[in-house]
PDB file of C-alpha atoms and ligand atoms in Angstrom:
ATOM      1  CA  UNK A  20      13.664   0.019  -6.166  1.00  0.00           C
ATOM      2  CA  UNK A  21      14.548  -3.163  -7.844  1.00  0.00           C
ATOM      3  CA  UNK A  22      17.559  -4.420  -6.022  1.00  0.00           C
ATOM      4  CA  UNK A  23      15.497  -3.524  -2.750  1.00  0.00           C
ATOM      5  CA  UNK A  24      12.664  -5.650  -3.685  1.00  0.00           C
ATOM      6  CA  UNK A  25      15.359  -8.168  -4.964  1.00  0.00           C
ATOM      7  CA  UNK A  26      17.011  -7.954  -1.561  1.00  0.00           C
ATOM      8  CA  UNK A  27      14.082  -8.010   0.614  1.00  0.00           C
ATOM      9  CA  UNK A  28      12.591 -11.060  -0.865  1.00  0.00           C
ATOM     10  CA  UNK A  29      15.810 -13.235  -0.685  1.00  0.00           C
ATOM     11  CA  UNK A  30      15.591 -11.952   3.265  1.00  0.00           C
ATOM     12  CA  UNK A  31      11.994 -13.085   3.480  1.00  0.00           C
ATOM     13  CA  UNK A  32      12.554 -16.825   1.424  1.00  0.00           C
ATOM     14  CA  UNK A  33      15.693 -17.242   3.395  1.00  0.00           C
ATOM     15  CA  UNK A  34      13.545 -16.684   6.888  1.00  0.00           C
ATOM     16  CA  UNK A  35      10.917 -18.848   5.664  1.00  0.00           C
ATOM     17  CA  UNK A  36      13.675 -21.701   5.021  1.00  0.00           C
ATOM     18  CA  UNK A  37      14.732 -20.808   8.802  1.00  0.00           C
ATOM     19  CA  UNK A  38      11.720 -21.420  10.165  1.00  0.00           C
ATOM     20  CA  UNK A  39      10.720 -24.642   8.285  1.00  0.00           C
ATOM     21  CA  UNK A  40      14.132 -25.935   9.548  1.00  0.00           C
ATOM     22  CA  UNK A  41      12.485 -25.445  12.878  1.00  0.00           C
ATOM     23  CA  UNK A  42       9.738 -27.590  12.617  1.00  0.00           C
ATOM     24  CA  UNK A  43      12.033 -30.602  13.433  1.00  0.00           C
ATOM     25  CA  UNK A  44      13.714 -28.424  16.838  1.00  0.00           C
ATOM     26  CA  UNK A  45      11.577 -28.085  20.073  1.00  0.00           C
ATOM     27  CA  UNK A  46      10.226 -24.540  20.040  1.00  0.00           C
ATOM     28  CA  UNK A  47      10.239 -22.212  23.017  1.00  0.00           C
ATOM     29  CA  UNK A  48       6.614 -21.017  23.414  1.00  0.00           C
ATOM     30  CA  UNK A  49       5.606 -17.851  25.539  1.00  0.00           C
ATOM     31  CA  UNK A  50       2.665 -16.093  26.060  1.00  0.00           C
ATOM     32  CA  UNK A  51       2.374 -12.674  25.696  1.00  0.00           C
ATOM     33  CA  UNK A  52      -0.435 -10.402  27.036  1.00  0.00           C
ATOM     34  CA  UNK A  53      -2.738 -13.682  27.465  1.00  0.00           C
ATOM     35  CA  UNK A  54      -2.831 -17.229  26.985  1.00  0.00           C
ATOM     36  CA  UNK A  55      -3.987 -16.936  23.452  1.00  0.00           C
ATOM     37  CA  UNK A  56      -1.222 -14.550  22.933  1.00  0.00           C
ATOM     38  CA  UNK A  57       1.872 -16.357  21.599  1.00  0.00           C
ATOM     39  CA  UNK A  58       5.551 -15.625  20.713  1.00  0.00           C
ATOM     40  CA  UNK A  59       8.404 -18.404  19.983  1.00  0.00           C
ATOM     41  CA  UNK A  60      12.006 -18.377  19.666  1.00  0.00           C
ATOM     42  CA  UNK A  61      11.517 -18.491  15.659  1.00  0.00           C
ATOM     43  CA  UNK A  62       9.454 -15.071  16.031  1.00  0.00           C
ATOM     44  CA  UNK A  63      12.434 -13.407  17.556  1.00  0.00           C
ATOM     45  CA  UNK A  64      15.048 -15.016  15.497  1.00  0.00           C
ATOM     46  CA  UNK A  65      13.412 -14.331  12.617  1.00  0.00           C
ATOM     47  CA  UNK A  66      12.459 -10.646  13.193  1.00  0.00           C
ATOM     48  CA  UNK A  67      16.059 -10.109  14.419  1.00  0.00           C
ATOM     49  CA  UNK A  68      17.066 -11.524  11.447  1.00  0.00           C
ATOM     50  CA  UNK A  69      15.312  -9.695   8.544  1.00  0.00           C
ATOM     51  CA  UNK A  70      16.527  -6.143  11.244  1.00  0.00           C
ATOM     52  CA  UNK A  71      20.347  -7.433  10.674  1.00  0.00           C
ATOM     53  CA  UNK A  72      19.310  -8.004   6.717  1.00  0.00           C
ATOM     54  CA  UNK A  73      17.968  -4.364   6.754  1.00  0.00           C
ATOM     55  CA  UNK A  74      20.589  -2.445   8.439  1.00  0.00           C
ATOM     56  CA  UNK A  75      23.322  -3.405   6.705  1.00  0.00           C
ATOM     57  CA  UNK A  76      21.843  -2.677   3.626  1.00  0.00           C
ATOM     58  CA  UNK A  77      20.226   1.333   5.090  1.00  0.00           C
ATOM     59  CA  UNK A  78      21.865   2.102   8.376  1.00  0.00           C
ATOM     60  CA  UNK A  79      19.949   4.885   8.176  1.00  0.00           C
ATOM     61  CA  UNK A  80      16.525   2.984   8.134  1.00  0.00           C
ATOM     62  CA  UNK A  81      14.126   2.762  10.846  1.00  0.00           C
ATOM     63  CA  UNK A  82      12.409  -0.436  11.857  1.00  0.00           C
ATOM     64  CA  UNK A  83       9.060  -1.114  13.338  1.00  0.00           C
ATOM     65  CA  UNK A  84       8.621  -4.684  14.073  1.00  0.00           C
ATOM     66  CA  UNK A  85       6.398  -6.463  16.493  1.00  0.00           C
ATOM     67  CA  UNK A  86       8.768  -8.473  18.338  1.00  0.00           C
ATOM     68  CA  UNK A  87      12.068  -7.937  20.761  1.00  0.00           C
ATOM     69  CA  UNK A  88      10.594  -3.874  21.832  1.00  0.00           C
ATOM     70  CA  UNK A  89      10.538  -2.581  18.548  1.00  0.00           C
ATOM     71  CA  UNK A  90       6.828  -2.223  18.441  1.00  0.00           C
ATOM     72  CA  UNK A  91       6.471   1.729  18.262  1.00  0.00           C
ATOM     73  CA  UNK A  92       8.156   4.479  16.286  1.00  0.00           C
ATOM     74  CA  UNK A  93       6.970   7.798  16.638  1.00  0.00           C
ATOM     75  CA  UNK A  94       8.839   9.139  13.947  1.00  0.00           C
ATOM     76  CA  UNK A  95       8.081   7.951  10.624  1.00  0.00           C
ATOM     77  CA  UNK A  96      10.378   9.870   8.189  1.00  0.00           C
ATOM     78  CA  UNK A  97      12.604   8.822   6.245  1.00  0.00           C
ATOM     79  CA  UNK A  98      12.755   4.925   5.418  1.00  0.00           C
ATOM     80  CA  UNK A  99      10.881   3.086   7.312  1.00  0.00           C
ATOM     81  CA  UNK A 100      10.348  -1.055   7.734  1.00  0.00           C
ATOM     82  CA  UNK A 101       7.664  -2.368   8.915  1.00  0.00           C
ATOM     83  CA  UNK A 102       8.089  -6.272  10.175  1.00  0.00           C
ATOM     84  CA  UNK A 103       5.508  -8.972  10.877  1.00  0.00           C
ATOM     85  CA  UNK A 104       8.193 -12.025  11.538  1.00  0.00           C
ATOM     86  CA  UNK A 105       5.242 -14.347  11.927  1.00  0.00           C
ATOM     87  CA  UNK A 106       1.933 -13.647  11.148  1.00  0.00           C
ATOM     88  CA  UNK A 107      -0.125 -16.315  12.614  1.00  0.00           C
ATOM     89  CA  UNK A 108       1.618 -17.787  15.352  1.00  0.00           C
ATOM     90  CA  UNK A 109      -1.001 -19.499  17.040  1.00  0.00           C
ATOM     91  CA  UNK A 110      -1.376 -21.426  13.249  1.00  0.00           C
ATOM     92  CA  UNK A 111       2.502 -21.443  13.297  1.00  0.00           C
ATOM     93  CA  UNK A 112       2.494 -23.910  16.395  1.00  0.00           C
ATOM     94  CA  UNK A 113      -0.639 -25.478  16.578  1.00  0.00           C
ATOM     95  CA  UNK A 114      -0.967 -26.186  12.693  1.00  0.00           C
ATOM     96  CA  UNK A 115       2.583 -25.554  11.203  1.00  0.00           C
ATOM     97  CA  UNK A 116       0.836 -23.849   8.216  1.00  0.00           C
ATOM     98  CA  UNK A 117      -1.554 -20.615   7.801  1.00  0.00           C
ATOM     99  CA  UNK A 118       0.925 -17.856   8.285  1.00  0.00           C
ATOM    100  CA  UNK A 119       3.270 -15.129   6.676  1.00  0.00           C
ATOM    101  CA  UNK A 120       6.020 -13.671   7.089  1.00  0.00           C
ATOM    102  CA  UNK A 121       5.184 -10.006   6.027  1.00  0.00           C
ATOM    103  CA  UNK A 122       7.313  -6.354   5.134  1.00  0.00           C
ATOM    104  CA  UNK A 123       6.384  -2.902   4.473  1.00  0.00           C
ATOM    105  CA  UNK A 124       8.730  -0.171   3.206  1.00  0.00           C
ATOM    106  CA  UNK A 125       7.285   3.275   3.795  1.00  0.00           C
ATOM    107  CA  UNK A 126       9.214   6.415   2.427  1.00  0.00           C
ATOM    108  CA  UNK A 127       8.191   9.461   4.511  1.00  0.00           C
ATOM    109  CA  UNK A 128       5.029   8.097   5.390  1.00  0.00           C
ATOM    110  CA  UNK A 129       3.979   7.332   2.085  1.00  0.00           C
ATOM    111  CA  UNK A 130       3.742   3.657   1.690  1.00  0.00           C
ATOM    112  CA  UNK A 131       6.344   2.006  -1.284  1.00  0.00           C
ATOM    113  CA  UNK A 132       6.168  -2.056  -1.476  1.00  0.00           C
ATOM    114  CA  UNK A 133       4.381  -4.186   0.225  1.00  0.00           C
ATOM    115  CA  UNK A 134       5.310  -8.017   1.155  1.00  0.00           C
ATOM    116  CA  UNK A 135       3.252 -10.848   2.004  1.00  0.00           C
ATOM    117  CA  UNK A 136       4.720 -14.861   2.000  1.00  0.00           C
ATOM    118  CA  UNK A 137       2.455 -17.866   2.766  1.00  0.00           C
ATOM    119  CA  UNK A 138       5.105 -19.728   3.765  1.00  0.00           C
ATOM    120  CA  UNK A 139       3.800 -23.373   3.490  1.00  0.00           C
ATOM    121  CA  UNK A 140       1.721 -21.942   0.397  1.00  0.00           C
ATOM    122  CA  UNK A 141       4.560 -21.097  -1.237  1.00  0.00           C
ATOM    123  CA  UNK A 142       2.308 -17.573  -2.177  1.00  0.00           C
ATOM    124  CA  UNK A 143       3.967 -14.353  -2.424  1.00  0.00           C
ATOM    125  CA  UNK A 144       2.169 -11.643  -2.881  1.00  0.00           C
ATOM    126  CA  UNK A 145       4.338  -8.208  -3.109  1.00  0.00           C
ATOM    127  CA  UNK A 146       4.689  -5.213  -5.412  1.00  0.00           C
ATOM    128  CA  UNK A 147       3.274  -1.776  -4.789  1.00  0.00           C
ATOM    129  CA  UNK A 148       2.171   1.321  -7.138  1.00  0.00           C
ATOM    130  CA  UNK A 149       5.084   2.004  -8.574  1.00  0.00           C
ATOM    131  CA  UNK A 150       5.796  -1.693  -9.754  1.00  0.00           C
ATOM    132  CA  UNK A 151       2.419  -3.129  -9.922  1.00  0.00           C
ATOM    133  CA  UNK A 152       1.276  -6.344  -7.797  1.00  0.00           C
ATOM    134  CA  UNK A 153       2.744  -9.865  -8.234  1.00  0.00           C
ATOM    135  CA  UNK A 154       1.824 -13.380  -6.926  1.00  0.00           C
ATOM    136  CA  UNK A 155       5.441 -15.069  -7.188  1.00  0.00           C
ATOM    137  CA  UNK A 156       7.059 -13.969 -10.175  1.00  0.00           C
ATOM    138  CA  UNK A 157       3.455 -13.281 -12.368  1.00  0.00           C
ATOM    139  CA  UNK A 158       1.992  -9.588 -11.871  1.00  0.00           C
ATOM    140  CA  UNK A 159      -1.507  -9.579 -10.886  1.00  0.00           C
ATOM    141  CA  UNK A 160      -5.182  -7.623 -11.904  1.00  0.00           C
ATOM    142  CA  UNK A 161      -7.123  -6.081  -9.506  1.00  0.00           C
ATOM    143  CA  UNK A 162      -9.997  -8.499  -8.436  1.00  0.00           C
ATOM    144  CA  UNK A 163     -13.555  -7.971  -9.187  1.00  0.00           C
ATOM    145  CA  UNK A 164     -15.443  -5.304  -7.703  1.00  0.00           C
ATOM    146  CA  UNK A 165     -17.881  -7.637  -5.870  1.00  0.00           C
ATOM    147  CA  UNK A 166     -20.195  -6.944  -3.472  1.00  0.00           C
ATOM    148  CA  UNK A 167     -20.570  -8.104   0.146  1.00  0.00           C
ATOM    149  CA  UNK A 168     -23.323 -10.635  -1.164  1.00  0.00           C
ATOM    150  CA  UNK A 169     -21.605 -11.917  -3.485  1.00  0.00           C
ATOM    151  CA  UNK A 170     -18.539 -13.733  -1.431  1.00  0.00           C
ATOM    152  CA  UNK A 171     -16.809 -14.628   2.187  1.00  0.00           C
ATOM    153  CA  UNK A 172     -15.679 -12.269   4.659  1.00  0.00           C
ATOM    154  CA  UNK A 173     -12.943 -12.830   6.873  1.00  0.00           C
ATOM    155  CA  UNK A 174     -13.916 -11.740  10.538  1.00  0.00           C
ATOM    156  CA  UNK A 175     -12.099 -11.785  13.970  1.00  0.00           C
ATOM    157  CA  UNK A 176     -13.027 -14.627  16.206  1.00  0.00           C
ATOM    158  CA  UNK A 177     -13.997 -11.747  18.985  1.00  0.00           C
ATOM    159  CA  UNK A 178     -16.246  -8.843  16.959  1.00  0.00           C
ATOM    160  CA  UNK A 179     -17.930 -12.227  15.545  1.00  0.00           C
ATOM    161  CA  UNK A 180     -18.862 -13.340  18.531  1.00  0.00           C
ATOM    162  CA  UNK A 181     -20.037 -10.178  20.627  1.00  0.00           C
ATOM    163  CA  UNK A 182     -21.547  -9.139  17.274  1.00  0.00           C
ATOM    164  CA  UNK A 183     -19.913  -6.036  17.697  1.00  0.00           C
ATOM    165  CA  UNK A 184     -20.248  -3.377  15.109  1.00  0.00           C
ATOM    166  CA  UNK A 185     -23.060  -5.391  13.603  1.00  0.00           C
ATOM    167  CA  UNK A 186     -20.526  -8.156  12.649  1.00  0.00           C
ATOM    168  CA  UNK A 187     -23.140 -10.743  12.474  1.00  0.00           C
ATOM    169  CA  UNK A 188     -25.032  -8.768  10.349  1.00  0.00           C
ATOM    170  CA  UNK A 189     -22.750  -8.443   8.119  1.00  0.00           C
ATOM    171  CA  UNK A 190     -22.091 -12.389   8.165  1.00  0.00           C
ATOM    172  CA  UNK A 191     -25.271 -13.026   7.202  1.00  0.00           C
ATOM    173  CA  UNK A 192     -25.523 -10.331   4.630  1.00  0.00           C
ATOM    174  CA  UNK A 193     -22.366 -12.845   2.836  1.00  0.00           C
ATOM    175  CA  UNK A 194     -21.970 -15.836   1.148  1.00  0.00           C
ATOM    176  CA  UNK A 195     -20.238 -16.952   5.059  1.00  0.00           C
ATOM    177  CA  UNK A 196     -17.832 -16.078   6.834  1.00  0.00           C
ATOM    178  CA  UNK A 197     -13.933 -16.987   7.692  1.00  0.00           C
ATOM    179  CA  UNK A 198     -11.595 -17.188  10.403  1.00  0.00           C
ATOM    180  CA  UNK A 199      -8.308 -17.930   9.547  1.00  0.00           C
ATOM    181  CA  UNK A 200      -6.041 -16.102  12.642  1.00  0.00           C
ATOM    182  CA  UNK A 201      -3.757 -14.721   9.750  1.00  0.00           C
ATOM    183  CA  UNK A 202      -4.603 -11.214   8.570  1.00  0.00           C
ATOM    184  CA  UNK A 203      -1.812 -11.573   5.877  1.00  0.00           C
ATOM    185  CA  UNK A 204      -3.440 -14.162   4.757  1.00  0.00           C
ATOM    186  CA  UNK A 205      -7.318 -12.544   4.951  1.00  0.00           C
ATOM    187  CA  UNK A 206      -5.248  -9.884   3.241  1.00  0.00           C
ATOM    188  CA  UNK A 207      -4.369 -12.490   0.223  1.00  0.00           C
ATOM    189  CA  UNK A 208      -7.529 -12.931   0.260  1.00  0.00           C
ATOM    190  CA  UNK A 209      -8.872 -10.010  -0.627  1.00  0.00           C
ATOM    191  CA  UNK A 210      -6.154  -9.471  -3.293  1.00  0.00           C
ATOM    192  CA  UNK A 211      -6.609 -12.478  -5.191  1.00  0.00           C
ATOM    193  CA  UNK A 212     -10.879 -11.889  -4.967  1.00  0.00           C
ATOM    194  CA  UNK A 213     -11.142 -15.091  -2.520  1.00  0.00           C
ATOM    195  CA  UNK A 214     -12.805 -12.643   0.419  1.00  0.00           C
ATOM    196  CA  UNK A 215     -14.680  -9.508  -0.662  1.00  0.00           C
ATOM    197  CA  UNK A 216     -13.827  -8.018   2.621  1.00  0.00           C
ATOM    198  CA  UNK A 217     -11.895  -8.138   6.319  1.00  0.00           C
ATOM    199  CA  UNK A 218     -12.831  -6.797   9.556  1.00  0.00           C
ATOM    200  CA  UNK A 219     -10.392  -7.083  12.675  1.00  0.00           C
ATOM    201  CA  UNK A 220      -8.620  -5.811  15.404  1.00  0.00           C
ATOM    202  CA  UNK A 221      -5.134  -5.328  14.098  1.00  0.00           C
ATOM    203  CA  UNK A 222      -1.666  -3.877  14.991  1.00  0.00           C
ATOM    204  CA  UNK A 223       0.677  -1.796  12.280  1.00  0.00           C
ATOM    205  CA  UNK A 224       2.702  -4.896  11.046  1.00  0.00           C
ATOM    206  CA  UNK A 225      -0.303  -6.783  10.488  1.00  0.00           C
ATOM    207  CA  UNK A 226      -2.097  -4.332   8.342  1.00  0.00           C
ATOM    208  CA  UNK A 227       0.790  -2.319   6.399  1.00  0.00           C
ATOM    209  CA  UNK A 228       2.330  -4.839   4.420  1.00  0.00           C
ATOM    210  CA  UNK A 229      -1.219  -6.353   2.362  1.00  0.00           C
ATOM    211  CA  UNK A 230      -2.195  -2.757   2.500  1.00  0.00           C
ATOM    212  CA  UNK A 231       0.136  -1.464  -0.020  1.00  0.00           C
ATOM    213  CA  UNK A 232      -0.825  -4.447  -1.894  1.00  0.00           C
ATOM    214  CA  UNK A 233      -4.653  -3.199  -1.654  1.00  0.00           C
ATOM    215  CA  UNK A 234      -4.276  -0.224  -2.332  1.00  0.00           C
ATOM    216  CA  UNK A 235      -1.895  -0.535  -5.386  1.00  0.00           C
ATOM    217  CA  UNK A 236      -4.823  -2.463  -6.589  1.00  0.00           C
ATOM    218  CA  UNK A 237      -7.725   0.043  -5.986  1.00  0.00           C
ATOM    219  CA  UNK A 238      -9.206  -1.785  -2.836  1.00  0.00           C
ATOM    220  CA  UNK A 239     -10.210   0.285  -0.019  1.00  0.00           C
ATOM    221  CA  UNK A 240      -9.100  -0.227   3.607  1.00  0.00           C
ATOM    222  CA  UNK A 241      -9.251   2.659   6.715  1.00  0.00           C
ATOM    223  CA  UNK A 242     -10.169   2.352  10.406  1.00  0.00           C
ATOM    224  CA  UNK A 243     -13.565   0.717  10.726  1.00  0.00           C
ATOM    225  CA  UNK A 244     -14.449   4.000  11.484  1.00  0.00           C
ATOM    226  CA  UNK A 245     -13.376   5.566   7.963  1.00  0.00           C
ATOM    227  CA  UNK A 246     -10.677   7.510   9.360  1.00  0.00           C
ATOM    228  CA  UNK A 247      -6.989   6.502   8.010  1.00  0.00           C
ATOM    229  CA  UNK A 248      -5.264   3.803   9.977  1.00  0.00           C
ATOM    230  CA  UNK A 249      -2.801   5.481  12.057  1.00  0.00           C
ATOM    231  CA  UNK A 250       0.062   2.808  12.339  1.00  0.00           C
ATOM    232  CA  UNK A 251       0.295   3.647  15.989  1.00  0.00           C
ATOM    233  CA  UNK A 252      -1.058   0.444  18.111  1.00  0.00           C
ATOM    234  CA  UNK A 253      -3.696  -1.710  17.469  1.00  0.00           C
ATOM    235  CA  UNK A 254      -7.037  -0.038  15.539  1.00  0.00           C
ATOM    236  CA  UNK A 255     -10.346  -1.991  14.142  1.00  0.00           C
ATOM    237  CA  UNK A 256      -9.546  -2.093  10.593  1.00  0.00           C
ATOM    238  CA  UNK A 257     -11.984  -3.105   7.885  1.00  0.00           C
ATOM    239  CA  UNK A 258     -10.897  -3.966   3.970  1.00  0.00           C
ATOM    240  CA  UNK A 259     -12.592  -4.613   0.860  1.00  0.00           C
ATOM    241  CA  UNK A 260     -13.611  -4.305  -2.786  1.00  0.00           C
ATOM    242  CA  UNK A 261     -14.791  -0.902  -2.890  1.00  0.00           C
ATOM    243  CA  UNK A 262     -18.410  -2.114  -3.070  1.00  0.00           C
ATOM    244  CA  UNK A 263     -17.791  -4.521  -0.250  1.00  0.00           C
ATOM    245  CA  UNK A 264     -16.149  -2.041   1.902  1.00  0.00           C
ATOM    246  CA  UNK A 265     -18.997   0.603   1.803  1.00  0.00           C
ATOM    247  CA  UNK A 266     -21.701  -2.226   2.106  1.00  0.00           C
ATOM    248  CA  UNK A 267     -19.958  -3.194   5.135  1.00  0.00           C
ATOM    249  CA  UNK A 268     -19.253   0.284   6.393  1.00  0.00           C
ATOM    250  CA  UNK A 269     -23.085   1.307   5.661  1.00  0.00           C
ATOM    251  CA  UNK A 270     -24.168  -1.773   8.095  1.00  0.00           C
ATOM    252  CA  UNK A 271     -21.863  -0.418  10.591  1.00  0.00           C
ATOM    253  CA  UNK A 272     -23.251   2.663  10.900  1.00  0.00           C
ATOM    254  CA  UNK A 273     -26.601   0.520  11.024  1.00  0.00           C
ATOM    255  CA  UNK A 274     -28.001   1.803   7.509  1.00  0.00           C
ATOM    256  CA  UNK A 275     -30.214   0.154   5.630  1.00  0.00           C
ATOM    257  CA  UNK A 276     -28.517  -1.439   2.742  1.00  0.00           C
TER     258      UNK A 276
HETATM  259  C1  IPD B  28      -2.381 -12.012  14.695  1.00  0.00           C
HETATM  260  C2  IPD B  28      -3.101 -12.567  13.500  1.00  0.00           C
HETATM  261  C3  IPD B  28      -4.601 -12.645  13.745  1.00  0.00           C
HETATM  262  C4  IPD B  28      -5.177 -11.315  14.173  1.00  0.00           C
HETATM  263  C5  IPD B  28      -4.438 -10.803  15.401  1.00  0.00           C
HETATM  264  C6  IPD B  28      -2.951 -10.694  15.105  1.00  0.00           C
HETATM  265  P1  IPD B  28       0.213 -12.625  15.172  1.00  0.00           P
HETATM  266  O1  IPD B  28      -0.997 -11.831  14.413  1.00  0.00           O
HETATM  267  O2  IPD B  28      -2.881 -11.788  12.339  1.00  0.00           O
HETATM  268  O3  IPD B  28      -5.269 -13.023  12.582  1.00  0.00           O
HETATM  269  O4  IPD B  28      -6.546 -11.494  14.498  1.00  0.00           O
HETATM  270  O5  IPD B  28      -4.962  -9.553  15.773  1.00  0.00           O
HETATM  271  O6  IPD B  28      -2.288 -10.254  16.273  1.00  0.00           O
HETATM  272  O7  IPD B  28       0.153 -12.183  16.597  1.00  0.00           O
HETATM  273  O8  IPD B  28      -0.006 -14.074  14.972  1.00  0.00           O
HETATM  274  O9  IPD B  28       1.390 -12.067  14.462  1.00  0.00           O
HETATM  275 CA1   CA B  29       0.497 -10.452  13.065  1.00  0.00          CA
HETATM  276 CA1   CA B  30       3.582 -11.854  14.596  1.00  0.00          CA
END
């Protein structure tokens, strides 16, 4: 498991060096399934590029990744890679900062290391059960069990504003609330006890890789409806310190907290 985790982060700091390159080449933007919806050149490249990395170290492995149609798998044994090229590509263009490039390795379904890089940040959270958690090269604690009072909460723009789910409740039930179009970042968040808790709409690749993190670290994370995420399309997800997470989940359900 070392020389994977070796490998995989050279891959991911040798993308990130790709992509900063970039930032002095004119970018090919495209949208997606709406305006808001972005993918560049770099997203490709770079998702095609960590693929090549991966196969020639497992032929055998399979790849989910969100860009050129690799987006479903509906067979998840054996070794598995889950690929977020760019997370945050709306932040990549418009901001050139505020996003990851994120992994996940899954071994029969059972989730193995996680991988999240802030590229501009120069933050990398990775590790899993097995090897613990560690922000670049120092291994981490798990954060404090606080509750939902007692911190931020990162929210998607959308359920914020239809107050869906009671989202505004549970704004004003926290310190505030954040929106920072990453969710490997929100993710980071949670791990390093800067957000107490996350609720979004989010897709396999955006969710696996801080997952493993969280729960490696005793922080709780499911479908905002309890149920396990299914890595199969885009589900409302909710994370958190424990406390946080069944706080939240209790206003959900619209119980008195
Ligand atoms: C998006 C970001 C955003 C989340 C979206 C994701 P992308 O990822 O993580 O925070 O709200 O649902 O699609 O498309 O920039 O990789
Ligand atoms: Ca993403
Ligand atoms: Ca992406």
């Amino acid at each position: 498991m070392d020389q994977m985790i070796t490998h995989i982060k050279s891959w991911i700091y040798t993308a990130a060096e790709q992509i900063k390159e970039s930032f002095d080449e004119d970018l090919q933007v495209e949208t997606k399934s709406s305006r808001k919806d972005l993918v560049t050149s770099l997203d490709k490249q770079t998702q095609e590029y960590l693929t090549r990395q991966i196969l020639n170290y497992d032929p055998n492995a399979k790849i989910m990744g969100e860009e050129n149609g690799r987006d479903h798998l509906t067979d998840l044994s054996g070794r598995v890679f889950i690929i977020d090229p760019i997370d945050g590509t709306m932040n990549f263009v418009l901001e050139h900062e505020n996003f990851c490039i994120m992994m996940a390795v899954y071994e029969d379904g059972v989730p193995q290391l996680g991988f999240v890089y802030d590229v501009m940040k120069d933050e990398f959270l990775w590790g899993g059960k097995k090897v613990g958690v560690f922000r670049n090269e120092q291994q981490i604690k798990a954060p404090k069990d606080l509750g939902m009072r007692e911190g931020l909460v990162g929210m998607n723009t959308s359920l914020y504003k239809k107050n869906a789910y009671n989202c505004q409740k549970i704004g004003d039930h926290a310190m505030g609330v954040r929106m920072t179009g990453c969710a490997g970042k929100e993710l980071i968040g949670i791990i390093l006890g800067h957000r107490n808790g996350y609720i979004s709409n989010l897709a396999p690749w955006d969710y696996a890789p801080g997952c493993v993190l969280l729960d490696a670290l005793g922080m709780k994370f499911s479908a905002l409806d309890g149920e396990p995420l299914k890595l199969d399309g885009r589900e409302l997800f909710i994370a958190g310190t424990p406390t946080a997470y069944d706080e939240m989940r209790a206003i959900i359900a619209n119980t008195a907290i």
